[in-house]
XYZ file of C-alpha atoms in Angstrom:
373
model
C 119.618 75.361 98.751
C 121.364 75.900 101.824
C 124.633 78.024 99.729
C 121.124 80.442 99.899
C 121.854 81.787 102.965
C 125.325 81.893 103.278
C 125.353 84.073 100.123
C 125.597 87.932 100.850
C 123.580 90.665 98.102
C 123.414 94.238 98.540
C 120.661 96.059 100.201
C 120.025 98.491 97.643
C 116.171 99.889 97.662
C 114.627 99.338 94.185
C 111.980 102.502 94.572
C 114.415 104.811 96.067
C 114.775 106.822 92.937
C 111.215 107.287 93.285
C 110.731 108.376 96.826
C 112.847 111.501 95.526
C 110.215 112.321 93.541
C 107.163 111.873 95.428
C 105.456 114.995 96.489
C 102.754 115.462 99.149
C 98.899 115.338 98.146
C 95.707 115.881 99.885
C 94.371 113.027 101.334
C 91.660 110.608 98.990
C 88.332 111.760 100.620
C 86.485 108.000 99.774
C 89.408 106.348 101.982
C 91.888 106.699 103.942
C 95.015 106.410 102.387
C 97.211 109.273 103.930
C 99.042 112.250 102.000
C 98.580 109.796 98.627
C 101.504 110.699 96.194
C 101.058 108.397 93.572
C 99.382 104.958 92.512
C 100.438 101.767 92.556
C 98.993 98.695 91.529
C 98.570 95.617 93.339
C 100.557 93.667 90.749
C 103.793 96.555 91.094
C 102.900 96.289 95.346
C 103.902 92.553 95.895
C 106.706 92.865 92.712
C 108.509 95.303 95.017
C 107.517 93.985 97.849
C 109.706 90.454 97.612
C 112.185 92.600 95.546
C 112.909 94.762 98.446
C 112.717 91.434 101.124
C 114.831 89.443 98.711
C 117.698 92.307 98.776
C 117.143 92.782 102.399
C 117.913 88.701 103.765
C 119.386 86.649 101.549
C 117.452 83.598 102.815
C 114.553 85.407 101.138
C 114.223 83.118 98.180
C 111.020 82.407 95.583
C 109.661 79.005 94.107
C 107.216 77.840 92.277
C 105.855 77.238 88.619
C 106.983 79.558 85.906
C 107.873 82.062 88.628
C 111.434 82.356 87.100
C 111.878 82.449 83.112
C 108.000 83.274 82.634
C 108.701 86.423 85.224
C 105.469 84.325 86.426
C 101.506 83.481 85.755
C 100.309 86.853 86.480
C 103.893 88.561 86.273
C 104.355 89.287 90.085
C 108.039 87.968 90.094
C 109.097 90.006 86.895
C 112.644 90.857 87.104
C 113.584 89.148 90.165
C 115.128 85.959 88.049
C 117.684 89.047 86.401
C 118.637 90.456 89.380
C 118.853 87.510 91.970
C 119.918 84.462 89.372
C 118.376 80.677 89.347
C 118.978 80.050 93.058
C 117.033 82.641 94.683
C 114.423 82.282 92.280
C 113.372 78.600 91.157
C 111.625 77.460 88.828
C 109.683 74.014 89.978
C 108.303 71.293 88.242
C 104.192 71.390 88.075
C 104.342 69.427 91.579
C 103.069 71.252 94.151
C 103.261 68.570 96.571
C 107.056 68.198 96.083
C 108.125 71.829 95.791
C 105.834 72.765 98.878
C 107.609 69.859 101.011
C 110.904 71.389 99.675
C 109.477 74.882 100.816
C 108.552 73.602 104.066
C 111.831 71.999 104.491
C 114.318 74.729 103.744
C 112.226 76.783 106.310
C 113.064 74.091 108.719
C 116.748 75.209 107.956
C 116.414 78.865 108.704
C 115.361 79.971 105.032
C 112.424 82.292 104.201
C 110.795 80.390 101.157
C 108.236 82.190 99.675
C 106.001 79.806 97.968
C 103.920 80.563 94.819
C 100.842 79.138 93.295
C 99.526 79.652 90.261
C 96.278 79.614 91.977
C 95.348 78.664 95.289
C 92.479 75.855 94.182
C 96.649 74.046 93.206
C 97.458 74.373 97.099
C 94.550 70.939 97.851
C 98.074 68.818 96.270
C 100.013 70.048 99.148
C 97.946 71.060 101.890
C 99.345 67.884 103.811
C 102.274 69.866 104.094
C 100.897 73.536 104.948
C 98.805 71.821 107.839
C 100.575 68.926 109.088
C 104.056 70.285 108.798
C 104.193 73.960 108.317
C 101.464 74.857 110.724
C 102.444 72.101 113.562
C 105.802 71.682 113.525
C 106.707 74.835 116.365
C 104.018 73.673 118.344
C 105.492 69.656 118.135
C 108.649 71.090 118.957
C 108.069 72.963 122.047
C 109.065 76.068 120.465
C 111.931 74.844 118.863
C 111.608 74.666 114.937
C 110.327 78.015 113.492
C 109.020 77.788 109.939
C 109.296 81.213 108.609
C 107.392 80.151 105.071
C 104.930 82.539 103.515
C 102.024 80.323 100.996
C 101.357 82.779 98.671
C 98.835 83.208 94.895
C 95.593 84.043 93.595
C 92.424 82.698 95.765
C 88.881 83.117 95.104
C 86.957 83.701 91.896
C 88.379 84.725 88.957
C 86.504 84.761 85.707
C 84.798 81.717 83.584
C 87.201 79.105 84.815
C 84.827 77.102 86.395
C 84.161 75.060 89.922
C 87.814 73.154 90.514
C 89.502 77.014 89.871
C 87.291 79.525 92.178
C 87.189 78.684 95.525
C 88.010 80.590 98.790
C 90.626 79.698 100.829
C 90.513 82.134 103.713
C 88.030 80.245 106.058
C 89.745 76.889 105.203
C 93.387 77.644 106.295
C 91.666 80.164 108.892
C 90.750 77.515 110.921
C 94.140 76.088 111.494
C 95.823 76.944 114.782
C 99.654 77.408 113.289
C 98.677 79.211 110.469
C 98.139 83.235 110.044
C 96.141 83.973 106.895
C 96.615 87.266 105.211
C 93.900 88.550 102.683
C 95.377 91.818 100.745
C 92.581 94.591 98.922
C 94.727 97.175 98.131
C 98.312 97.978 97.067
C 98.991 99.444 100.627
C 98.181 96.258 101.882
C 99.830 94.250 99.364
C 103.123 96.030 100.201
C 102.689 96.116 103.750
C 101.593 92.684 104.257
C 103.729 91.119 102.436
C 107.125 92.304 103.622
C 105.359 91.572 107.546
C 104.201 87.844 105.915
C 108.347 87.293 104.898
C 109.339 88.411 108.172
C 107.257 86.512 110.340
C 108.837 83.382 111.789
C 105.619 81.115 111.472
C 104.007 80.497 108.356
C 101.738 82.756 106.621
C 99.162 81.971 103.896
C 98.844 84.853 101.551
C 95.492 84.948 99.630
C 95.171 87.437 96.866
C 92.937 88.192 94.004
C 93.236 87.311 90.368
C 91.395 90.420 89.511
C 93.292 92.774 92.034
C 96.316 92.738 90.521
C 95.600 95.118 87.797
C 93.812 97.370 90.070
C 95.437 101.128 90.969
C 95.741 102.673 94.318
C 97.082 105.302 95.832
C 99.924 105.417 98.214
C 101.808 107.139 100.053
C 105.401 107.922 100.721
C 104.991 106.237 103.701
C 103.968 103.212 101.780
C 106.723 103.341 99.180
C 109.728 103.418 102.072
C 111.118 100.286 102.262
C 111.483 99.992 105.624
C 107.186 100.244 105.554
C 105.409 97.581 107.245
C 101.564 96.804 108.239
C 100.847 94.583 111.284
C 99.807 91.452 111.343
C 96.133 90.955 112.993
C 94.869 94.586 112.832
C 92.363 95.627 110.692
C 91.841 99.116 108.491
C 88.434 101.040 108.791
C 88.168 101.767 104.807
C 85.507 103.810 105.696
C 83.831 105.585 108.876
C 80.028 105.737 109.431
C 77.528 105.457 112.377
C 74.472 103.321 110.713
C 75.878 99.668 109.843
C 79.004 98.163 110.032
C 80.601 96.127 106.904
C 82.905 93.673 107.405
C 84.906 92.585 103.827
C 88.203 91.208 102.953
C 90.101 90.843 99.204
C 87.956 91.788 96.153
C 85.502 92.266 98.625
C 86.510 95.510 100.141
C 85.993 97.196 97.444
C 82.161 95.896 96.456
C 81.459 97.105 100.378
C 82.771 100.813 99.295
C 80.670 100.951 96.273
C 77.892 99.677 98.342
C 78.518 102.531 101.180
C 78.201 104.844 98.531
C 75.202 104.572 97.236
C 73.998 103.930 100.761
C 75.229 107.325 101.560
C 73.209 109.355 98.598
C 69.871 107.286 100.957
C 70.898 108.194 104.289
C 72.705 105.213 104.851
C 76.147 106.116 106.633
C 78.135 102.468 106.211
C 81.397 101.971 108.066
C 83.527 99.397 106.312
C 86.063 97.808 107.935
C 89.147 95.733 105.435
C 89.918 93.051 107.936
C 93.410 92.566 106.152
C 94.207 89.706 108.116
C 91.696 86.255 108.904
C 93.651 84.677 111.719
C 94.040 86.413 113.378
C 91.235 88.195 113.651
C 91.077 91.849 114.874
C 87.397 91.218 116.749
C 88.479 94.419 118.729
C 88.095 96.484 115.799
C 84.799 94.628 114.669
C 83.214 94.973 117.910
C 83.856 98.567 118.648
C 82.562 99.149 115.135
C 79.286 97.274 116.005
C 78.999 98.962 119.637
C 79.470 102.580 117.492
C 76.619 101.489 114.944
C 74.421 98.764 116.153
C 74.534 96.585 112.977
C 76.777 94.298 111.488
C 76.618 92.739 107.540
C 80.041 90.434 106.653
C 80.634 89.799 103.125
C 83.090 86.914 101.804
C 83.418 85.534 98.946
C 83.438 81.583 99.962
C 80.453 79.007 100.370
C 78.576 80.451 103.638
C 78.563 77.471 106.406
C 80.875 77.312 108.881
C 82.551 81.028 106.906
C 84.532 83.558 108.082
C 81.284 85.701 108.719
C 79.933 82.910 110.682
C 83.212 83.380 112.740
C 82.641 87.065 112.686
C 79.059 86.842 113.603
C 79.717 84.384 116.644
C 82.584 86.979 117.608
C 79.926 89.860 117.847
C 77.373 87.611 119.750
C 79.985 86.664 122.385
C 81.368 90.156 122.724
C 78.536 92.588 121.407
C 75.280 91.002 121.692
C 73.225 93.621 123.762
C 74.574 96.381 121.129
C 73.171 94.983 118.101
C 69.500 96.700 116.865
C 68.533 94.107 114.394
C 69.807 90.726 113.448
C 73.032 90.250 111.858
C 73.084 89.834 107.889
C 75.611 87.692 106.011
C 76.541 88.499 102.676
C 78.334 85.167 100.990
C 78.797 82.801 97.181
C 76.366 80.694 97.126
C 76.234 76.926 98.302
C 77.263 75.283 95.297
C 80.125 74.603 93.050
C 80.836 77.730 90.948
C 78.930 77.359 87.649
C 80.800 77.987 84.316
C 78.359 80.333 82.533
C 78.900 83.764 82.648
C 75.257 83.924 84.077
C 75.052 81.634 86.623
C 78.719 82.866 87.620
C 77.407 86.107 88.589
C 74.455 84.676 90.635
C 76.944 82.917 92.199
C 79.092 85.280 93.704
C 78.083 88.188 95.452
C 77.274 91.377 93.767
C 77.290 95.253 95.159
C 73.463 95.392 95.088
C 73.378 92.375 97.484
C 75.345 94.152 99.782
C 72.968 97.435 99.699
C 70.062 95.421 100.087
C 71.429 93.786 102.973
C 72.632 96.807 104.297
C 69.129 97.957 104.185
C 67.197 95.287 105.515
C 69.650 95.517 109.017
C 68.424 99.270 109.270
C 64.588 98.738 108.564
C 64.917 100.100 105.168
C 64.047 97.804 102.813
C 60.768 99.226 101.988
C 60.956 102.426 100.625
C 60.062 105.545 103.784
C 57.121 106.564 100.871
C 55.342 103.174 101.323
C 55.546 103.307 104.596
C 54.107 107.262 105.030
């Protein structure tokens, strides 16, 4: 694995064609994706993204299960076997503890492994190595061994595949010093945090969504340059509004902009704020949101104790506390193992009209103004 980085590819863009193409458009009023020339789905975001890294350094290189032959699972690394051969993109044994230590390993060495898995509920087989080596190992060194390794595959709920398959991730690996934990809604930040994830010299754990990668966006040329990169640790404001402040992350994001909507046609003017990135957190952004509106409702996916909205919550008591109107609401799955039936599913996992209701009760709405005339 270590002929990897001695070997030298050309740094051809794959979507250069297509920036010749791309005209200007008016901006998408709902959010704000600038001058938005086209869509993109999440699924073509992080294909290009890890095409475009992979020509870039060749110590870029890809592993995991199926990710070669198979184009992989969910069909992120589709073409990348074609173009970069079998030893820049590996396929791996279902062994997630020995290909991550492998991962880990050739990071040690000055390669950029990106490692795949099919889903993130596989990642429990190998976490000894994403926390004890990955995460620790610059800090045990005194700053001397980087490990530039990005963790990467579907997290959270998907659909009907029960309680060992459709768990969140974000606040487990989130509370690992070491670590930085990315969490991807759109194709803009698919793209951009990506290619930022790859470049980084510690490791990164990339959670995205099953059900995202289907999804359209727009984007802009700016987002289709190659050279286009989103920091790591700031969060995007999805939305502006002066009433109640949103906090959301993945799948999430986009529940809180359906929920700001029909908040909107009631008065309601909801500021939602993509956090992008878990650790770490941007609580500069989340507290100047809170100190604009007075109100703060987090929504997650994952069980609610000891949460990423708890961390968010604790954030904007520490920093915020004499700014809030009303007591902070946290919108999260519910405390048990995910049920199987389609039913139960749903009740499980947080719905739009959760988040409205919420919403509500942190601006004295929840009865209707008639009732109250």
């Amino acid at each position: 694995m270590l002929g990897v980085a001695r070997r030298r590819l050309g740094s051809g863009c794959v979507l250069g064609q297509l920036m010749q193409a791309l005209r200007p458009a008016a901006a998408a009023a709902a959010r704000t994706y600038s001058a938005a020339a086209k869509e993109m789905t999440v699924r073509e975001a992080l294909n290009s993204a890890l095409d475009e890294e992979m020509s870039a350094d060749p110590s870029v290189f890809l592993m995991g299960e199926e990710v070669g032959e198979y184009q992989g699972a969910y069909k992120i690394s589709k073409g990348l076997l074609d173009k970069y051969g079998p030893d820049r993109v590996l396929d791996t044994p279902i062994t997630e503890a020995g290909f991550t230590g492998i991962g880990v390993g050739a990071a040690y060495q000055g390669l950029r492994p990106v490692v795949e898995f099919m889903t993130f509920n596989f990642s429990m087989q190998a976490i000894d190595h994403i926390i004890n080596s990955a995460a620790k190992s610059n800090y045990m060194s005194a700053g001397q061994i980087n490990v530039p390794i990005v963790f990467r595959g579907p997290n959270g709920a998907a659909a009907g595949v029960g309680a060992q398959h459709s768990q969140c991730y974000a606040a487990w690996y989130a509370h690992v010093p070491g670590l930085k934990v990315l969490t991807p809604y759109s194709a803009e930040d698919a793209r951009g945090l990506l290619k930022a994830a790859i470049r980084d010299p510690d490791p990164v754990v990339f959670l995205e969504n099953e059900l995202l990668y289907g999804e359209s966006f727009p984007v802009s040329a700016e987002v289709i340059d190659s050279s286009f990169c989103l920091p790591i640790g700031k969060a995007k404001i999805e939305r502006e509004g002066k009433d109640v402040t949103l906090t959301a992350f993945s799948k999430m994001v986009g529940y809180a902009l359906q929920a700001a909507e029909i908040l909107s046609k009631e008065g309601i003017s909801a500021e939602v704020i993509n956090l992008r990135s878990i650790r770490p957190l941007d609580r500069a952004t989340i507290n100047a949101s809170v100190r604009k509106t007075n109100r703060l409702v987090t929504l997650e996916e994952g069980f609610p104790q000891h949460g990423v909205g708890a961390e968010i919550c604790m954030s904007v008591v520490e920093d915020s506390f004499e700014y809030l109107d009303a007591p902070v609401e946290r919108i999260a799955g519910a405390d048990v193992p995910m049920p199987y039936a389609a039913n139960l599913e749903r009740m499980a996992v947080p719905q739009v009209e959760d988040i409205v209701r919420a919403a509500k009760r942190a601006c004295y709405r929840a009865v209707p103004m008639a009732a109250t005339a």
